[in-house]
mmCIF file of C-alpha atoms in Angstrom:
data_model
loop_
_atom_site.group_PDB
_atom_site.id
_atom_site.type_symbol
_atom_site.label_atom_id
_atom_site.label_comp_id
_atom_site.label_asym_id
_atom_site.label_seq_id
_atom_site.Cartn_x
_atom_site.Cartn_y
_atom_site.Cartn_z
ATOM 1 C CA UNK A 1 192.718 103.610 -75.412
ATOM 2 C CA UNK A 2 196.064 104.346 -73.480
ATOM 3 C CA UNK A 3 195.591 107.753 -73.067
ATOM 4 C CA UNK A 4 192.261 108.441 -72.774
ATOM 5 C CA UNK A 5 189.193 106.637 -70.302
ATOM 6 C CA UNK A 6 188.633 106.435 -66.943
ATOM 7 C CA UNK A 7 190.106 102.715 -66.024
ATOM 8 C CA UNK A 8 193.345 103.729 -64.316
ATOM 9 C CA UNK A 9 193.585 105.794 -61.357
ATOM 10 C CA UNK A 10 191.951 108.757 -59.926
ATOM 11 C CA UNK A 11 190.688 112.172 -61.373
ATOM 12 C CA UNK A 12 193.368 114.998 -60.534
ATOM 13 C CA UNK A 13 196.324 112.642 -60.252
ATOM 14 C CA UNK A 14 199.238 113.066 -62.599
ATOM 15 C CA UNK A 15 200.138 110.086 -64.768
ATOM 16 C CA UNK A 16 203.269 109.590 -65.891
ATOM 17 C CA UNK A 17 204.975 107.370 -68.191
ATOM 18 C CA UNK A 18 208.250 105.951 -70.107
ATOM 19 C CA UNK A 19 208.553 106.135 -73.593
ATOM 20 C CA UNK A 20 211.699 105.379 -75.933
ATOM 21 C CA UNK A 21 214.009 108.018 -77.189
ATOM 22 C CA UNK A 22 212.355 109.928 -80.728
ATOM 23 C CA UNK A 23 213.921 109.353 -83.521
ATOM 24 C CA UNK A 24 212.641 112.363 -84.976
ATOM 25 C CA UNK A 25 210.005 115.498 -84.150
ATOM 26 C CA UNK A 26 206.630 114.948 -83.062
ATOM 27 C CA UNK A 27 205.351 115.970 -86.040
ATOM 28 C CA UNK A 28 202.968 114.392 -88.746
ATOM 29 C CA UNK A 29 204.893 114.188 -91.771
ATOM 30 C CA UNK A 30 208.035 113.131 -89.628
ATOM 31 C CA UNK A 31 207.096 110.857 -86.925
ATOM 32 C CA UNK A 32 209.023 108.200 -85.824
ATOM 33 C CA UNK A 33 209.567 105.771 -83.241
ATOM 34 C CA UNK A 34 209.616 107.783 -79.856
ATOM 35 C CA UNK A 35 207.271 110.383 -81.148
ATOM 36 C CA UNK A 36 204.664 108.272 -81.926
ATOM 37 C CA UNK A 37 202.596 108.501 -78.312
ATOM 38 C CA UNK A 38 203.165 112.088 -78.405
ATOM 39 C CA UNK A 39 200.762 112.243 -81.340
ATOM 40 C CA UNK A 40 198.573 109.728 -80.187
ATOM 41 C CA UNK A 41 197.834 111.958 -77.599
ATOM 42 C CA UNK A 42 197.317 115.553 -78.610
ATOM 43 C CA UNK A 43 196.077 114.225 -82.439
ATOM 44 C CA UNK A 44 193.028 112.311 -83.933
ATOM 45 C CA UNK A 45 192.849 110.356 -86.594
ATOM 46 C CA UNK A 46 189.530 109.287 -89.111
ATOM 47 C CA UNK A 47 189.818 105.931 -87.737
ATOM 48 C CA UNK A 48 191.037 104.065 -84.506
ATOM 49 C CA UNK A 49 192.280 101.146 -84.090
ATOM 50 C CA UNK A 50 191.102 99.335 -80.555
ATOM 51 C CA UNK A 51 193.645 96.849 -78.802
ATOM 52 C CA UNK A 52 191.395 94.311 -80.418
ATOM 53 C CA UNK A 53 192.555 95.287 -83.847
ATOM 54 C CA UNK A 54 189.056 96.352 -84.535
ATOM 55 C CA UNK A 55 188.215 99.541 -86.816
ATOM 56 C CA UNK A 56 186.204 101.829 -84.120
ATOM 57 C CA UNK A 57 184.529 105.454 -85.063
ATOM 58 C CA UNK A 58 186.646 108.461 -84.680
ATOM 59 C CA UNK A 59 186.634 111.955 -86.811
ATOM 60 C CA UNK A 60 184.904 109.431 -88.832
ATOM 61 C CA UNK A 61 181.580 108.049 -87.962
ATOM 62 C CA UNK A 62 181.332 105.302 -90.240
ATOM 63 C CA UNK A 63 182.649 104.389 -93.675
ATOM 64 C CA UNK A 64 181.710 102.134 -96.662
ATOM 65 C CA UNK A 65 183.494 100.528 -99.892
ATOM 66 C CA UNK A 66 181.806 100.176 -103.127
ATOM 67 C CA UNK A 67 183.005 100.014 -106.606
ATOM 68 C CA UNK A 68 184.722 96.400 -105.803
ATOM 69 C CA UNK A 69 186.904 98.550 -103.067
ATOM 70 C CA UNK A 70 188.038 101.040 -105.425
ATOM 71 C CA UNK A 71 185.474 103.844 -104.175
ATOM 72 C CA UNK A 72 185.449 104.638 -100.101
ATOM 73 C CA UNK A 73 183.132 107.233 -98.282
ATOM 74 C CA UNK A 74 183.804 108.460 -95.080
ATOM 75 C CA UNK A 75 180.814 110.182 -92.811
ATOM 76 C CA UNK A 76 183.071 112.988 -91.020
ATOM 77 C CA UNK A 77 181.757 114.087 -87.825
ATOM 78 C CA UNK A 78 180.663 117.813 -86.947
ATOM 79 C CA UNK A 79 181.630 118.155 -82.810
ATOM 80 C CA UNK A 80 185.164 117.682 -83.092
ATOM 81 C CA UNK A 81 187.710 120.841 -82.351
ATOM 82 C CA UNK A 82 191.344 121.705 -82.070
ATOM 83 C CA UNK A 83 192.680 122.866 -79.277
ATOM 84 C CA UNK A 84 192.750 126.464 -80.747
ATOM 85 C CA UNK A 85 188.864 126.063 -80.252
ATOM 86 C CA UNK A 86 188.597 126.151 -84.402
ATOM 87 C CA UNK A 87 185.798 123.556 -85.226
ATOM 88 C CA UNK A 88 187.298 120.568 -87.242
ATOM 89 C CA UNK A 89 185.934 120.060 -90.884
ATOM 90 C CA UNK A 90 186.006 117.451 -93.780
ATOM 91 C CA UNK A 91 188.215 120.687 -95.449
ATOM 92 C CA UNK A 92 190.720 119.808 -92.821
ATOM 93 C CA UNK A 93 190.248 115.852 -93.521
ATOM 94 C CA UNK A 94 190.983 116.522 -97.200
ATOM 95 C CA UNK A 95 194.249 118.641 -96.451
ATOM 96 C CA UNK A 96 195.471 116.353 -93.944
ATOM 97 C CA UNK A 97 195.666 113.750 -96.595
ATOM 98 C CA UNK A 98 196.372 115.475 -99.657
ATOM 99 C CA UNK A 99 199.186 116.948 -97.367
ATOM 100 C CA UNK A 100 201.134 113.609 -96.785
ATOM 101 C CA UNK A 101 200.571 112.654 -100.240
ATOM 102 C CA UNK A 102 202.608 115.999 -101.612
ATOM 103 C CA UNK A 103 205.999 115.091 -102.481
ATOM 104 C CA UNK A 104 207.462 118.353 -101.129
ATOM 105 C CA UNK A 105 206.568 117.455 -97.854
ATOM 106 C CA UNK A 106 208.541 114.160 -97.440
ATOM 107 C CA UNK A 107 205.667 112.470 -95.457
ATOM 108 C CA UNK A 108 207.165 109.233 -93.299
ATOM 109 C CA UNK A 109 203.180 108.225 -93.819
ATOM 110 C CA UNK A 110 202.534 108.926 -97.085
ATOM 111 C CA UNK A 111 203.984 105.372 -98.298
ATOM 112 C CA UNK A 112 201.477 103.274 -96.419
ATOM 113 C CA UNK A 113 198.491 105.137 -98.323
ATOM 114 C CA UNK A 114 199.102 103.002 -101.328
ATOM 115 C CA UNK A 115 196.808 103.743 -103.793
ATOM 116 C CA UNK A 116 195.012 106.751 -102.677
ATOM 117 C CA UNK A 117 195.961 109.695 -104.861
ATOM 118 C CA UNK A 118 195.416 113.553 -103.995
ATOM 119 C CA UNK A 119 192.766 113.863 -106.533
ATOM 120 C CA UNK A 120 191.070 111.186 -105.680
ATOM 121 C CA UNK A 121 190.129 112.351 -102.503
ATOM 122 C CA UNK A 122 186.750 114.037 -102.696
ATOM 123 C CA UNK A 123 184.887 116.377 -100.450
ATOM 124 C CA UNK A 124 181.153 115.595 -101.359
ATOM 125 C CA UNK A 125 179.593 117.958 -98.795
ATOM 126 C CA UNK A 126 180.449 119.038 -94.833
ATOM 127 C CA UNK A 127 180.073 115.773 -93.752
ATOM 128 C CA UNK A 128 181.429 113.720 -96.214
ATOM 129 C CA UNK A 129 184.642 112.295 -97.911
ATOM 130 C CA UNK A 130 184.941 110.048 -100.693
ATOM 131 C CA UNK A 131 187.847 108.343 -101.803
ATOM 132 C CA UNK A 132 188.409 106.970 -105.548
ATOM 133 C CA UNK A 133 191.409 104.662 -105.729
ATOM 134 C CA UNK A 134 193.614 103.314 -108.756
ATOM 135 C CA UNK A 135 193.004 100.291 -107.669
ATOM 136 C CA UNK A 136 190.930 98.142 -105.403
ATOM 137 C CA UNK A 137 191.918 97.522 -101.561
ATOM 138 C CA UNK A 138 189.556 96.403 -99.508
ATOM 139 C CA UNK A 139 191.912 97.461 -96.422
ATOM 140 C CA UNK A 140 192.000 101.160 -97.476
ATOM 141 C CA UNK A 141 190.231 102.250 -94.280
ATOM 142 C CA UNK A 142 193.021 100.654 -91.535
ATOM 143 C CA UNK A 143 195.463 103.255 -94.386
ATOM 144 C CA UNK A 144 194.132 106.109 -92.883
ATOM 145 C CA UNK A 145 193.603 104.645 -89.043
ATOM 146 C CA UNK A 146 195.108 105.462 -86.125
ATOM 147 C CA UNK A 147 197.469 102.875 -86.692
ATOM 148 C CA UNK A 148 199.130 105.116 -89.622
ATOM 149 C CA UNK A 149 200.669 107.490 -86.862
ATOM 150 C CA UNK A 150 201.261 110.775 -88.543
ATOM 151 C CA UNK A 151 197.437 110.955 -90.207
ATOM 152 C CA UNK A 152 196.441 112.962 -86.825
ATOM 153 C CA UNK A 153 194.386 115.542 -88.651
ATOM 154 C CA UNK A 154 195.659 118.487 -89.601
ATOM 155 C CA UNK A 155 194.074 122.104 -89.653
ATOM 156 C CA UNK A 156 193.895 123.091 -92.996
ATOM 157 C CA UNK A 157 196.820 124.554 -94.173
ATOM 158 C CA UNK A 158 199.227 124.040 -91.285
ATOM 159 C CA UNK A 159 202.430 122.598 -92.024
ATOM 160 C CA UNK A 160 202.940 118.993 -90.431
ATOM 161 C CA UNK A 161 206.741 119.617 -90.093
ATOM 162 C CA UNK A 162 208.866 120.629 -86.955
ATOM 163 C CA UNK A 163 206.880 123.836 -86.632
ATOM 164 C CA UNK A 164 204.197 122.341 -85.814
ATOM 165 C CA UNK A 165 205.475 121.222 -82.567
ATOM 166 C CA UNK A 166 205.474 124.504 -80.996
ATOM 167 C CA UNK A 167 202.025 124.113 -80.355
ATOM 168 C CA UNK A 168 200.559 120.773 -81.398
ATOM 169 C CA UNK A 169 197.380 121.965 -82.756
ATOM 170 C CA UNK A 170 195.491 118.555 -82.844
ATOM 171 C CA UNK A 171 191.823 117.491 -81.651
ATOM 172 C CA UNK A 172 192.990 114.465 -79.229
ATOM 173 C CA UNK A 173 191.953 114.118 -75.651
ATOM 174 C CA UNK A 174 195.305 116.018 -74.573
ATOM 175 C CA UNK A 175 196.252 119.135 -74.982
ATOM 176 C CA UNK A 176 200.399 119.911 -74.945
ATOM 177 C CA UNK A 177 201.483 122.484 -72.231
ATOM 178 C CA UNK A 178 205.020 121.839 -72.842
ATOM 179 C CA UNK A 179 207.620 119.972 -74.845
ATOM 180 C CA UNK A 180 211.200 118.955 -75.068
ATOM 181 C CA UNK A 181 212.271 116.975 -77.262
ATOM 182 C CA UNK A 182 213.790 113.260 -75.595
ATOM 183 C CA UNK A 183 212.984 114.626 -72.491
ATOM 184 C CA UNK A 184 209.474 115.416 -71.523
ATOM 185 C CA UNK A 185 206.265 116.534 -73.080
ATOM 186 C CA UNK A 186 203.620 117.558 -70.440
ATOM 187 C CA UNK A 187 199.850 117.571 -71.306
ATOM 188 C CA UNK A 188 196.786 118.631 -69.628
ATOM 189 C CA UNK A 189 193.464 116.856 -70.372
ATOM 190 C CA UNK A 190 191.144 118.294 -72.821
ATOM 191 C CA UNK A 191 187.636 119.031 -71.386
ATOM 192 C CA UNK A 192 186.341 119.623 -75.000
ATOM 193 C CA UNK A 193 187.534 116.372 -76.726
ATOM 194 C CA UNK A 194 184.179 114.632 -79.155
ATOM 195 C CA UNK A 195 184.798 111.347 -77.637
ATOM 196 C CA UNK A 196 182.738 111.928 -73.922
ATOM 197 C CA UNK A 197 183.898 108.731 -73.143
ATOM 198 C CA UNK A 198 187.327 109.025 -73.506
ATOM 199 C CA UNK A 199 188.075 112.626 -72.144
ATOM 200 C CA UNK A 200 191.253 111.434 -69.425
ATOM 201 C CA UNK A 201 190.590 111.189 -66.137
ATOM 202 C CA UNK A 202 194.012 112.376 -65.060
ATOM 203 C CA UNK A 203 194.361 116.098 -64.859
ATOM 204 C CA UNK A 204 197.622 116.196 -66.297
ATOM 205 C CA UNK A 205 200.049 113.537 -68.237
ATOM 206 C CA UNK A 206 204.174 113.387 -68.370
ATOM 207 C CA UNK A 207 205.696 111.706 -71.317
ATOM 208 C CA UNK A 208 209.217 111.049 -69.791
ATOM 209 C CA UNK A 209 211.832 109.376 -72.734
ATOM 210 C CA UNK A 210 214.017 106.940 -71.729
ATOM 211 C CA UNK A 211 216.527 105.438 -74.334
ATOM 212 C CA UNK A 212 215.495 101.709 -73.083
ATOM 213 C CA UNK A 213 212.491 100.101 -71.159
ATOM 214 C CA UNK A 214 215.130 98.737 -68.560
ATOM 215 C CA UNK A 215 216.384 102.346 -68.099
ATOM 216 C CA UNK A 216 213.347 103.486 -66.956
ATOM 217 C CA UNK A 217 212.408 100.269 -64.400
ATOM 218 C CA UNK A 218 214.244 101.766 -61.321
ATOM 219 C CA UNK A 219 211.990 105.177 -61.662
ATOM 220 C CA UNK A 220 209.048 102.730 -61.589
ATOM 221 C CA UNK A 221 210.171 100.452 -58.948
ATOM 222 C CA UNK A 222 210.476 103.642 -56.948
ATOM 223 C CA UNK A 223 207.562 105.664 -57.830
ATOM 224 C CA UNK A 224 208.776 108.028 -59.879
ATOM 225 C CA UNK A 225 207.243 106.676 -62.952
ATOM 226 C CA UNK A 226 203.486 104.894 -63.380
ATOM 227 C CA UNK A 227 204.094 102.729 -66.264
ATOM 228 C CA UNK A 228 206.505 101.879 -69.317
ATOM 229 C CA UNK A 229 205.068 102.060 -72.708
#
């Protein structure tokens, strides 16, 4: 995890850190390049993808195909919060989704969910999802991983346009304090965050864009700057 864990540097530091210029809003229907660690930070998704490429619990515990692919169930977890302290829910799963799939909304993510369709998506009880394709895919689950940027789930019935950069209402293991866009986004760690494991060890993180990697190499060489992403 790049923004999360305990493996670089000390607890109360600040860590900061190039990015690229966005190309759009941090946003979930509208992410693009630039944007895309700003959600990674302050959002979860139902799935993450480790460095590995591995599949790895998130607001999903665990998951399972059937029907030759076509049918997909997703255990939703029951500890998870946004950072308005409202508890996450599989309502909020189902509207995330069901949200990038409506046409109105011009989701950048909807595309890459293939052949999932809004009724198709399920809620079977509190703490579970089930997903009935047109069609079999037996990599449906890496659709709706953290890999898919803008599925960082959604309260239910918040819009996942600009507006909802004002306050970045995610679940992630940082919370936003303040944001401009292609300048700087400043986050403070979130002592609530489901994932013990991964709650940051840095007090506080700066997201500083930089419109190329070897823009930003003379702030690192000086100190100014921790790493380039």
């Amino acid at each position: 995890q790049m923004f999360g864990g305990s493996s670089v540097g000390a607890a109360g530091k600040v860590f900061k850190y190039a990015s690229q210029a966005q190309e759009g809003p941090a946003a979930p229907w509208m992410t693009k390049g630039g944007s895309l660690g700003i959600l990674n930070a302050v959002g979860a998704g139902l799935i993450d993808v480790a460095p590995s490429g591995e599949l790895v619990p998130s607001i999903a515990t665990k998951w399972k195909g059937s029907n030759a692919g076509m049918t997909w169930t997703f255990t939703i977890r029951t500890d998870a919060k946004f950072h308005d302290g409202s508890p996450l829910t599989a309502d909020d799963v189902v509207y995330t989704i069901q949200s990038h799939l409506n046409p109105d909304n011009k989701s950048q993510s909807a595309g890459r969910l293939g052949d999932c369709t809004s009724e198709g998506i399920i809620k079977v009880d509190e703490e579970t999802i089930r997903f009935e394709l047109s069609k079999t895919n037996a990599n449906f689950p890496f659709a709706v991983a953290s890999s898919n940027y803008g599925l960082c789930i959604l309260k239910n019935g918040e819009k996942g346009d600009e507006s909802w950069v004002t306050k970045m209402n995610g679940a992630g293991p940082w919370i936003m304090v303040s944001h401009i866009m292609n300048e700087k986004t400043v986050f403070k760690r979130n002592p609530d965050y489901f994932d013990k494991a991964q709650i940051p060890s840095f007090e506080t993180m700066e997201q500083i864009q930089y419109v190329s990697q070897s823009a930003a190499i003379p702030a690192l060489k000086t100190g100014k700057l921790d790493s380039i992403h």
